[in-house]
Structure formats: structure tokens, C-alpha cells
CSV table of C-alpha atoms in Angstrom, one decimal:
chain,number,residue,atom,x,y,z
A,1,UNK,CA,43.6,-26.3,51.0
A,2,UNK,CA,46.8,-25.5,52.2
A,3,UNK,CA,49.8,-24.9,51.2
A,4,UNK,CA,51.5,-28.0,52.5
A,5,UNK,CA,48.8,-30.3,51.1
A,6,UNK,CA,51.2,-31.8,48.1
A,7,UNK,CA,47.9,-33.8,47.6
A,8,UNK,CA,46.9,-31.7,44.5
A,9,UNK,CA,50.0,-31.8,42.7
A,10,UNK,CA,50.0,-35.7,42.8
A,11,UNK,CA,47.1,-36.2,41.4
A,12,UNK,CA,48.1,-35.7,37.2
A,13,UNK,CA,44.2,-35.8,36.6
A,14,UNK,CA,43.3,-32.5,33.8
A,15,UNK,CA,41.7,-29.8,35.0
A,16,UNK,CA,42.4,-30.4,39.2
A,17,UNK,CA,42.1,-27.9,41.2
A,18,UNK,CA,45.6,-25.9,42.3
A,19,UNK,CA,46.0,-25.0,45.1
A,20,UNK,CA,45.4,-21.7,46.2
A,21,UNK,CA,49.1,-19.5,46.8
A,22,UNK,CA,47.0,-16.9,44.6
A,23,UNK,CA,47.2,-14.1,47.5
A,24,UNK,CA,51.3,-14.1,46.8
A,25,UNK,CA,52.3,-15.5,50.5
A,26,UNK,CA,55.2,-17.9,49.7
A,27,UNK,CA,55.9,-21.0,51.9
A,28,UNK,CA,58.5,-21.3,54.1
A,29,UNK,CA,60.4,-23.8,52.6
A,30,UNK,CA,60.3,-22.0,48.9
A,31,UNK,CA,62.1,-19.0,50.7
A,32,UNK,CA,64.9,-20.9,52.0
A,33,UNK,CA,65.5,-22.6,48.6
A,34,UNK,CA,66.9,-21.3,45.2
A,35,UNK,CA,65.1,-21.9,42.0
A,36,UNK,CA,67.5,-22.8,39.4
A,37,UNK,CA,67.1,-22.9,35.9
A,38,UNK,CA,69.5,-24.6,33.5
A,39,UNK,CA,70.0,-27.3,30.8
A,40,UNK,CA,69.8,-30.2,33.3
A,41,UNK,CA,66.7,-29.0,34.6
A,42,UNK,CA,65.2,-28.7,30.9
A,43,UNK,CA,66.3,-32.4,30.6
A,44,UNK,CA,65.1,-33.6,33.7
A,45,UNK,CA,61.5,-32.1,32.7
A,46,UNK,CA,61.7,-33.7,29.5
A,47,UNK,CA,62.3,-37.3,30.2
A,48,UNK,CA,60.3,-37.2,33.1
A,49,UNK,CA,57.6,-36.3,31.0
A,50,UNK,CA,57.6,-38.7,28.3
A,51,UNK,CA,55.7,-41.5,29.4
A,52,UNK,CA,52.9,-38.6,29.6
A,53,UNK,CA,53.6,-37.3,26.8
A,54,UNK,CA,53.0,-40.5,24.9
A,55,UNK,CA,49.9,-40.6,26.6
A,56,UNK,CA,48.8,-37.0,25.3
A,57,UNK,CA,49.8,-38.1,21.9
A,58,UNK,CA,46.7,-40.6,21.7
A,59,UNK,CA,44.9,-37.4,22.9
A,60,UNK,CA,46.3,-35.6,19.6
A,61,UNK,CA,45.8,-38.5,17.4
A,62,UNK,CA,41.9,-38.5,18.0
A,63,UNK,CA,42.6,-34.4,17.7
A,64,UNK,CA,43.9,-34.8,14.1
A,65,UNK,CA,40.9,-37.0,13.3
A,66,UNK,CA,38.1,-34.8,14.5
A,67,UNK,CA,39.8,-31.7,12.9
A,68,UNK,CA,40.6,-33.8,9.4
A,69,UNK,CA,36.7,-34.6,9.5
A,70,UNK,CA,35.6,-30.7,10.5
A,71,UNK,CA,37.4,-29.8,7.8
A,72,UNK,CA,40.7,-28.1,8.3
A,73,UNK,CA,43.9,-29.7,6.5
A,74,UNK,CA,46.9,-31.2,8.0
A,75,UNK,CA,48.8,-28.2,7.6
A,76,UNK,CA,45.9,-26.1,9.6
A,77,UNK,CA,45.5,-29.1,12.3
A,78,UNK,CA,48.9,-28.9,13.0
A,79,UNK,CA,48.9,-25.3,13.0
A,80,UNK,CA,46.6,-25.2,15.8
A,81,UNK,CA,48.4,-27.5,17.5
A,82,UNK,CA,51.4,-25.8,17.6
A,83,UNK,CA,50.1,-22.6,19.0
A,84,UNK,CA,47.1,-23.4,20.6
A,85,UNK,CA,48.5,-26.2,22.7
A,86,UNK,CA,45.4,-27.2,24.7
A,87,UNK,CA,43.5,-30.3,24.2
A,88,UNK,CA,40.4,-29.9,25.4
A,89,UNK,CA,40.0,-26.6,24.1
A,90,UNK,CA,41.1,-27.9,20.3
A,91,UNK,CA,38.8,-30.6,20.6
A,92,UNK,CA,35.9,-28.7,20.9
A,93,UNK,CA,36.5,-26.0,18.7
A,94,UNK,CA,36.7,-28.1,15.9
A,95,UNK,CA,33.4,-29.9,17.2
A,96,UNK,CA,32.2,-26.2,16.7
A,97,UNK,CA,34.0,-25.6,13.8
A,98,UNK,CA,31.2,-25.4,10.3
A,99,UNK,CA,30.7,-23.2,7.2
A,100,UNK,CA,31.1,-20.3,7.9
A,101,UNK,CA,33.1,-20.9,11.1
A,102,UNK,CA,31.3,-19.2,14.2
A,103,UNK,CA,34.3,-17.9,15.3
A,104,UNK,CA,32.9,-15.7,18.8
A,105,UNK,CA,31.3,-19.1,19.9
A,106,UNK,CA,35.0,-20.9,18.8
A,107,UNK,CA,36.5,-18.1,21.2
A,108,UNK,CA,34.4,-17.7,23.8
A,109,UNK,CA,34.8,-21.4,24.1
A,110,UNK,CA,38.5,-21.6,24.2
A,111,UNK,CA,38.3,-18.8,26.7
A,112,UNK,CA,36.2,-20.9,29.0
A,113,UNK,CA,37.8,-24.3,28.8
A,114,UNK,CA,41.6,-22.6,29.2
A,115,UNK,CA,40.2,-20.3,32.2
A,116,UNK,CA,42.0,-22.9,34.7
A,117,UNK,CA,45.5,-22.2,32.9
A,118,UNK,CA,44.8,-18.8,34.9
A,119,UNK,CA,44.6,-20.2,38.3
A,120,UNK,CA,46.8,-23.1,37.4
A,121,UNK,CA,49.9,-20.6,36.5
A,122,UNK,CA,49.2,-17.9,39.5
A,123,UNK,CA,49.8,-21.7,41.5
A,124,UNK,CA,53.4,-21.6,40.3
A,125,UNK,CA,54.3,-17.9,41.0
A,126,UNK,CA,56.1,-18.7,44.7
A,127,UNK,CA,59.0,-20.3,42.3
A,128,UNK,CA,58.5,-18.8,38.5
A,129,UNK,CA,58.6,-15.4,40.3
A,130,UNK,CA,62.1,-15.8,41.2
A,131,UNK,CA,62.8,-16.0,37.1
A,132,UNK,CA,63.7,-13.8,34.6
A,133,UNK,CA,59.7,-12.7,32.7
A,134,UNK,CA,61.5,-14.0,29.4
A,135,UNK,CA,62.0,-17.2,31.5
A,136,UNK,CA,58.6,-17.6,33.4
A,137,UNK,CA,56.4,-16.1,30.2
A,138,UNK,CA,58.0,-18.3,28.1
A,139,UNK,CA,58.0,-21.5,30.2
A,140,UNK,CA,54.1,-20.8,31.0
A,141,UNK,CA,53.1,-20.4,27.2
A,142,UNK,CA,54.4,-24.6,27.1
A,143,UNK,CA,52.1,-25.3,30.5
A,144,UNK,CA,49.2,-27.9,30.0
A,145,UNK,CA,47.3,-29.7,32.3
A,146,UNK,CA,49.7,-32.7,32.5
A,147,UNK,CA,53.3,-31.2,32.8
A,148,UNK,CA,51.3,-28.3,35.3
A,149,UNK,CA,50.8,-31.4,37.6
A,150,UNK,CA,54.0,-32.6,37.0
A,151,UNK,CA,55.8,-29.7,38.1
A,152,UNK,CA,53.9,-28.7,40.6
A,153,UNK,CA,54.9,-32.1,42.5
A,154,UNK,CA,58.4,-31.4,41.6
A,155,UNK,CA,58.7,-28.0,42.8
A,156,UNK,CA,56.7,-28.7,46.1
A,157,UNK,CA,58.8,-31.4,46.7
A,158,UNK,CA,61.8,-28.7,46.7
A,159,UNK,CA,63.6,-30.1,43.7
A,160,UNK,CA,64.0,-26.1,42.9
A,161,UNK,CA,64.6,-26.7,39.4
A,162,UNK,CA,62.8,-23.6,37.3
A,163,UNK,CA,63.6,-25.1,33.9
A,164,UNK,CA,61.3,-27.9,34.7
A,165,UNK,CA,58.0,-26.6,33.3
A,166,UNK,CA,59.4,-25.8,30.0
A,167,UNK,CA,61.3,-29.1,30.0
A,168,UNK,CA,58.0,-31.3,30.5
A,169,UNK,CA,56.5,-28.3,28.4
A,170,UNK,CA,58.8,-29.2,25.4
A,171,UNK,CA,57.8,-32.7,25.4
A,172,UNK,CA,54.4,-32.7,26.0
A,173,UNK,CA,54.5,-30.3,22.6
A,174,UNK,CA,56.4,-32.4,20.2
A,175,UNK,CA,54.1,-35.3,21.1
A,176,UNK,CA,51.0,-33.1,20.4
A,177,UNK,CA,51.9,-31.6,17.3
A,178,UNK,CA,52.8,-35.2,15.9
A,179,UNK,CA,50.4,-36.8,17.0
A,180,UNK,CA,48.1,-34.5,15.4
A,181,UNK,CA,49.7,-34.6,11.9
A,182,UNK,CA,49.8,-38.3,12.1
A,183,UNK,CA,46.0,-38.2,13.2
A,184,UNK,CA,44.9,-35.7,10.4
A,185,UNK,CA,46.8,-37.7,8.0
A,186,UNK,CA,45.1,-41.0,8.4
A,187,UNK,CA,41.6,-39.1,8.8
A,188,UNK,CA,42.1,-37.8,5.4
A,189,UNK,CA,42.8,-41.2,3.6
A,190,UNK,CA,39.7,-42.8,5.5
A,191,UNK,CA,36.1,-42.1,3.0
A,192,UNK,CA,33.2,-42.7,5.6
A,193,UNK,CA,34.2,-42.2,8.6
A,194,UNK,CA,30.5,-43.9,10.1
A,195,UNK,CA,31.5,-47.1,8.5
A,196,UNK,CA,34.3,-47.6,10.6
A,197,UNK,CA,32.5,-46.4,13.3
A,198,UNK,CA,35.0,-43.0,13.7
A,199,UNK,CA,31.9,-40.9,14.0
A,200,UNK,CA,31.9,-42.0,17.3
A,201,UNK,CA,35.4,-40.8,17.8
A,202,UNK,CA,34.1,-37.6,19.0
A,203,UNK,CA,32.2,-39.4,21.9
A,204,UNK,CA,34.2,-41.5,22.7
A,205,UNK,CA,37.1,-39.0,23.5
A,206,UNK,CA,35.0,-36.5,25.8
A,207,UNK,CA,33.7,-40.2,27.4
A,208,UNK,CA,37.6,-40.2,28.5
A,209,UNK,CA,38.2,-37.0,29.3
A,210,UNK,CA,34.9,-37.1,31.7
A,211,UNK,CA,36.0,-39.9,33.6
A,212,UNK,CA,39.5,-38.3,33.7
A,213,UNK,CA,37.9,-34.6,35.2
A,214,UNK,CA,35.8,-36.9,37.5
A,215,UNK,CA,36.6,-35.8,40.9
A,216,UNK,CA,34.2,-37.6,43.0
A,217,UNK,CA,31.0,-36.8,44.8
A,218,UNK,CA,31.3,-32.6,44.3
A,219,UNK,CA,31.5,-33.4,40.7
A,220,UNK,CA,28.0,-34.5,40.7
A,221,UNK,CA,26.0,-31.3,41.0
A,222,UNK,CA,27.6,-29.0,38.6
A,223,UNK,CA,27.8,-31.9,36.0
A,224,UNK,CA,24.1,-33.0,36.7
A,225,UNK,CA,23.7,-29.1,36.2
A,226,UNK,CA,25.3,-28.8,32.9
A,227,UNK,CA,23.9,-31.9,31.3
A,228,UNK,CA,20.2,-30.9,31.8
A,229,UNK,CA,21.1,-27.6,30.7
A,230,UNK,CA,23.2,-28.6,27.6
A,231,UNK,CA,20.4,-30.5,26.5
A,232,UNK,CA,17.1,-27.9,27.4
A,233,UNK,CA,19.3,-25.9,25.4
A,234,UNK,CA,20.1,-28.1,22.3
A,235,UNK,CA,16.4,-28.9,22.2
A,236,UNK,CA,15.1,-25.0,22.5
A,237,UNK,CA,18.4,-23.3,20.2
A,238,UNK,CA,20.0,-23.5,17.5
A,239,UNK,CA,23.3,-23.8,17.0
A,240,UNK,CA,26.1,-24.3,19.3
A,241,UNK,CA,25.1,-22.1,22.1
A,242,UNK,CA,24.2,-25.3,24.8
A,243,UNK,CA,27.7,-25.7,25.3
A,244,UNK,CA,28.9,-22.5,27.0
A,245,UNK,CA,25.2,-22.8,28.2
A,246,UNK,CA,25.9,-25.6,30.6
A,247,UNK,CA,29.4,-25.1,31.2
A,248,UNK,CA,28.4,-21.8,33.0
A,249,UNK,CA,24.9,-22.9,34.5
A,250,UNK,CA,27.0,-25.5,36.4
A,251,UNK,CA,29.4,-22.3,37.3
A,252,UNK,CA,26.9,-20.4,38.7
A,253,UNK,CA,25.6,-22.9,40.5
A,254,UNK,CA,29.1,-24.3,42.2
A,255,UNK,CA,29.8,-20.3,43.0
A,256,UNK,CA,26.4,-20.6,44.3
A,257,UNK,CA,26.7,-23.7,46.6
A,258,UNK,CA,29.9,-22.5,47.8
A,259,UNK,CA,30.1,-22.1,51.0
A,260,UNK,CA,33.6,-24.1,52.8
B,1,UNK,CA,43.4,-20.3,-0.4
B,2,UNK,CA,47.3,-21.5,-0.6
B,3,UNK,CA,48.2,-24.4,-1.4
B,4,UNK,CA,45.9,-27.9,-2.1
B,5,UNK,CA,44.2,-30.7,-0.2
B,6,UNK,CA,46.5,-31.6,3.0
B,7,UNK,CA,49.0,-28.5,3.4
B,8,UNK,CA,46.1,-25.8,2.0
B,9,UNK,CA,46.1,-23.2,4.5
B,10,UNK,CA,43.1,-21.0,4.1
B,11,UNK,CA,43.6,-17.4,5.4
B,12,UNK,CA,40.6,-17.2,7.6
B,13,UNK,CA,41.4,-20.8,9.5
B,14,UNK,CA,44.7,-19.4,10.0
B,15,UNK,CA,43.1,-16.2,11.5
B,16,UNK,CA,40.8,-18.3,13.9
B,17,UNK,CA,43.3,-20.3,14.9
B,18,UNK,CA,46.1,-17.8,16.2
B,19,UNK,CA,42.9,-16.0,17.4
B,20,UNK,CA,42.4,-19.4,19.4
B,21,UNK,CA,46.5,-18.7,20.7
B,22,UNK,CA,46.5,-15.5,21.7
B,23,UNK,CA,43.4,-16.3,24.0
B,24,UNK,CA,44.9,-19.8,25.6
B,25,UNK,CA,47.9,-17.7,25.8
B,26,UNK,CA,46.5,-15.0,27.6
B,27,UNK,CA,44.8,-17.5,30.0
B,28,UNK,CA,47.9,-19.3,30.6
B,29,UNK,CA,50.1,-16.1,31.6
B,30,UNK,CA,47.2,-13.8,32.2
B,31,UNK,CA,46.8,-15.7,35.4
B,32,UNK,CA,50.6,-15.6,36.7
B,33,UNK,CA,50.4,-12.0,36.4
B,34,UNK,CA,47.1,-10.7,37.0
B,35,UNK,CA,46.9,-13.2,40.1
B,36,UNK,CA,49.1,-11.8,42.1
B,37,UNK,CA,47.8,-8.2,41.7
B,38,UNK,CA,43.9,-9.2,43.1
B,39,UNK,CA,42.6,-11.6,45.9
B,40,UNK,CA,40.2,-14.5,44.3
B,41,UNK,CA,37.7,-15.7,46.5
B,42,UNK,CA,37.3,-19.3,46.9
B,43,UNK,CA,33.8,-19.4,45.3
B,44,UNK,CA,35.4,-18.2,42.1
B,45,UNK,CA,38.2,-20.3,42.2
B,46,UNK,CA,35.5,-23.3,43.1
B,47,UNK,CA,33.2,-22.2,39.9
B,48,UNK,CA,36.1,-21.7,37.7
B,49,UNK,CA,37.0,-25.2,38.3
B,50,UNK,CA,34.1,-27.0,37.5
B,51,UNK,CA,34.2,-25.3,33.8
B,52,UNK,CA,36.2,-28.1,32.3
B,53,UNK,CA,34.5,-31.0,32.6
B,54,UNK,CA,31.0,-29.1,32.8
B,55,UNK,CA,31.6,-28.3,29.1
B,56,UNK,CA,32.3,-31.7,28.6
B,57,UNK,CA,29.9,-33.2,29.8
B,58,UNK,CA,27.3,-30.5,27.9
B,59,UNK,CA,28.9,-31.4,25.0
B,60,UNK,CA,28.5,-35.2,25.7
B,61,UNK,CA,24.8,-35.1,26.6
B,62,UNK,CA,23.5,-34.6,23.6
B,63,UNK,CA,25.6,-36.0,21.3
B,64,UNK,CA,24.7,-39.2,23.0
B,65,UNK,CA,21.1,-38.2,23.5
B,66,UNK,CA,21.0,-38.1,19.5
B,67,UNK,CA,22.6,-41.8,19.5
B,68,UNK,CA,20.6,-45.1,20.4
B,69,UNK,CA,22.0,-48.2,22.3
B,70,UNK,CA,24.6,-48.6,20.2
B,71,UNK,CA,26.5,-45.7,21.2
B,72,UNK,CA,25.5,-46.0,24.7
B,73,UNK,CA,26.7,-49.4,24.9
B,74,UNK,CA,30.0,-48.5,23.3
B,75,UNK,CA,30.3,-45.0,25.3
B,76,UNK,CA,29.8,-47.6,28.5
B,77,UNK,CA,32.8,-49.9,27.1
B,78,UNK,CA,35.0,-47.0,26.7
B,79,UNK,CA,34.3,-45.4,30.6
B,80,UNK,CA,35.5,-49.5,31.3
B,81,UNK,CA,38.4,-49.8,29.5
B,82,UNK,CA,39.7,-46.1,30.5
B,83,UNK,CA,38.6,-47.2,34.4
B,84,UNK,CA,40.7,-49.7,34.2
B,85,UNK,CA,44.0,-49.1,31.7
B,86,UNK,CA,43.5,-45.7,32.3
B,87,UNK,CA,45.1,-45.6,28.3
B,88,UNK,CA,43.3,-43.6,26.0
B,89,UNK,CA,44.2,-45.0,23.2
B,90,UNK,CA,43.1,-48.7,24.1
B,91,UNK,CA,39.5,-47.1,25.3
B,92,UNK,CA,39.0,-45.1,22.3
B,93,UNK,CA,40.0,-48.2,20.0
B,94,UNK,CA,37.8,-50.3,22.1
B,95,UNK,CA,34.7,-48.0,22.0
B,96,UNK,CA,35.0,-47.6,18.3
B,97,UNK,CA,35.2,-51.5,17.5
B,98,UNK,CA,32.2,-51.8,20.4
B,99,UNK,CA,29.6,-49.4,18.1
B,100,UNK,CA,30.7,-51.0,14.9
B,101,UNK,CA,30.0,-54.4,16.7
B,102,UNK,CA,26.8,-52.8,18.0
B,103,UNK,CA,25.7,-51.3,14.9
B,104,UNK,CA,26.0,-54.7,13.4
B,105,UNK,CA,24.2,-56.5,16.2
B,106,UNK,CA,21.9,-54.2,17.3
């Protein structure tokens, strides 16, 4: 990976890998440019985004569904929604969520799932470091997986617009939020939800979200890892515990394996 | 509890879930700032990675390990329809008709 490779930032895939300006080394062309951030650059995020962001409201719809049937009302769906902001994360939380809620497994797993954001936002520093905190802080709180990719293509491609994050930000967060009210909404009117075959909704949406985090061949291993953990687990414990079970077995084993 | 049905907002869920914000917060700035203070090795970064859709998939394993053909046939419709619309919406409306349709036939 270098950092000329603008391969990563093309691909709008969830949970790609960014490319590594961690150590703080900027690239030559970021240094000669100025990042900007203004109005037009908020707008230009924003309607760039929106074909995405419709997208990510089918994501929230199927949220609102899952939470409605965990048991959390509208009002608390679209609470999480609104401060959370993170799909994957909020999807399985509520798959976690029971009476009484287990809330260290609930954060440990949110802490796992949004571990990328950390690598995913150090990618961005060479420009958001040139920002005001308020400005960078801010705009990062709005980053997801989708308007993260999205940026990073435009800022590599030396657009140099700062405001961009928070404008694709804004957009991908009115589209989440309503699309989870309008989800929970119509998961509260429906009676049983197997008869309509919603209980599959949960299955159905991680079957997605797979094939979207595919990433070819290197995929295999960790995942191969994780499912025969997950389910050794399930089998053996109860409770909730084969999730963050397999998620870091496959860790281990792709910091183990790696050797490039 | 405040409030009824739809809009009740129970004190403890709304404890959990700015619990939930203050940790995806943390991730998402956490990063910018502590990042640029330490080297990450590329093993790390590499294992870090693969979290996502590891705890995906160990969340899909068994849920469709507890499921007969049905499911599987309608979990197999919805990796086709997303293959090839890539549209979520279209494969999660297809896989949901597919295991009512195999539930019926099956």
C-alpha cells in the first residue's frame, strides 16, 4: 500500500482497508495544495452523496425493524440512530439486545465492529489536520464507512475541499435516522413477524453485508476462522459470547498469518 | 419509563445507547488523534481489518445453522440478487418473499 494507490478509496465497499498515512508523512501533492472548507464544499459532499445515502437508508430501514422486534421503541431506535451512527454496529447490538440488556457484551461489541473508524479517520489526517479540531472532531463524529470512501477519493484526487466529510456526513445521517423511524414504525404495526417471513430479516441483512465486506481470496481464512469458532462456541456457551468469540479468533489468526 | 408504546423512552435504553455513542465516537476520533502519536504495525492494522465482517459472519453461522433449507435457500437468493443489483433493498425483499415461498413449499 502506498500512498499513491487511489485504489482503496475507489472501492465504496464497508469496512475496506485505508490506506496506511498512520505514521503522519503527508504526500507530496497534499503539501502543495490548500484544504478548504466552506459552504460549497458542505454542498458538494452532500449531493454527491445521496445516491448512497439512499442506499444506506434500506440499511436503516431493516435497522428500525430488527430494533422494533428487540424491543426498543421508535423514539429509542431513532435515538440510537442519531448518536450512534454506525450500521453494523446497531445492527448487532440489538441482535444482542434481551431482558435484562447485557450491556458489557452490547459495548464490547460496538467497540470491536467500530475499531476501523480508528484506522479509517488516522487515513484522513494529511488533510483534516490542516482544520480547525472543532472542524475535523466534528466532521469525523458524521464519518461512516460509505462517505469515508467517498471522501477519501475526493481528497486524493486533490479536490482539497475539507468540508466534504461532514457534507456526505450530513446526508448519510438524515437518511439513517429516517429510515430508521420509518423502519421501526412499520415493525411495530406488523403482529408475527415469522408469518411474513421478517424473522429472517436479521439473516438476510448480515447475508448482504457479508457479500459487501467480501474482499476476495484473503477474506477466506479469517472468515472460515470465525465461523467455526462462532459456532464451537454457540454450541459449548451460553449466551452471546460466540460473537466477539469469532470475530477475534479470526483476528488473531490474520495478525498471526501476517507476514507481507 | 416516559412516555407509552412508540415514543416511551426507558431510562436504562437511553443509558446503553449514548453508552453505545460515546464508544463509536471515541473509535471514530480516537483514531485521528491517537494515530498520529504511535506507529501501527501492519499486522495490527491487517487483524483490525478483518473484525467487521469476521463478526458477521460469526453472527451469520449460527443463525443459519439453527435454520433448515428454507433459510438456506432464501439466504442463497439474497447473496444473488445483492451479486447482481448490488441494492439492498431488492435482496432483502427478495430473500424474505424466497423463505415465505420456501416455508410454504418446503
Amino acid at each position: 500500500m502506498t500512498e499513491t494507490d487511489s485504489s482503496d478509496a475507489e472501492r465504496g465497499a464497508a469496512g475496506e482497508r485505508p490506506p496506511d498515512a498512520v505514521d503522519g508523512s503527508r504526500p507530496a501533492a497534499v503539501e502543495a495544495e490548500s484544504v478548504t472548507f466552506d459552504r460549497e464544499g458542505i454542498r458538494a459532499g452532500f449531493l454527491t452523496c445521496l445516491p448512497v445515502a439512499i442506499g444506506v437508508g434500506g440499511y436503516g430501514i431493516a435497522f428500525g425493524m430488527l430494533a422494533r422486534q428487540a424491543g426498543l421503541s421508535v423514539a429509542e431506535a431513532a435515538l440510537m440512530s442519531a448518536t450512534v451512527l454506525a450500521g453494523a454496529a446497531q445492527i448487532v447490538a440489538v441482535e444482542l439486545w434481551a431482558e435484562p440488556i447485557p450491556v458489557a457484551t452490547v459495548l464490547l461489541a460496538t467497540l470491536a465492529i467500530n475499531l476501523r473508524y480508528s484506522l479509517m479517520g488516522a487515513a484522513l489526517r494529511p488533510w483534516l489536520e490542516r482544520l480547525s479540531s472543532l472542524r475535523s472532531y466534528g466532521s469525523l463524529l458524521l464519518m461512516a464507512d460509505e462517505n469515508w470512501a467517498l471522501t477519501m477519493r475526493e481528497l486524493k484526487g486533490g479536490g482539497g475541499r475539507g468540508a466534504f466529510l461532514l457534507g456526505t456526513g450530513i446526508a448519510i445521517w438524515l437518511f439513517w435516522v429516517a429510515a430508521t423511524i420509518v423502519g421501526a414504525a412499520a415493525g411495530g404495526v406488523i403482529g408475527d413477524p415469522a408469518r411474513y417471513g421478517l424473522d429472517f430479516v436479521l439473516a438476510a441483512v448480515f447475508a448482504a453485508l457479508a457479500l459487501e465486506l467480501w474482499e476476495g481470496r484473503a477474506t477466506l481464512v479469517p472468515w472460515l476462522v470465525a465461523l467455526a469458532t462462532a459456532v464451537v462456541a454457540d454450541a459449548l456457551l451460553s449466551g452471546q459470547w460466540y460473537i466477539l468469540l469469532g470475530g477475534f479468533a479470526a483476528a488473531a489468526v490474520e495478525v498471526g498469518r501476517h507476514d507481507r | 419509563m416516559i412516555g407509552e408504546g412508540p415514543l416511551a423512552l426507558d431510562p436504562l435504553v437511553v443509558g446503553v445507547v449514548l453508552a453505545m455513542a460515546i464508544v463509536t465516537a471515541l473509535t471514530k476520533v480516537g483514531g485521528f488523534w491517537l494515530l498520529s502519536r504511535i506507529e501501527v504495525s501492519e499486522r495490527l492494522e491487517a487483524g483490525l481489518s478483518v473484525l467487521p465482517g469476521a463478526i458477521v459472519i460469526a453472527i451469520l453461522g449460527p443463525e443459519l445453522a439453527a435454520g433448515g433449507p428454507a433459510e438456506w435457500g432464501a439466504a442463497g437468493v439474497v447473496l444473488a440478487i445483492m451479486w447482481r443489483t448490488e441494492n439492498i433493498l431488492l435482496s432483502l425483499c427478495g430473500g424474505i418473499g424466497a423463505v415465505v415461498a420456501f416455508r410454504a413449499l418446503l
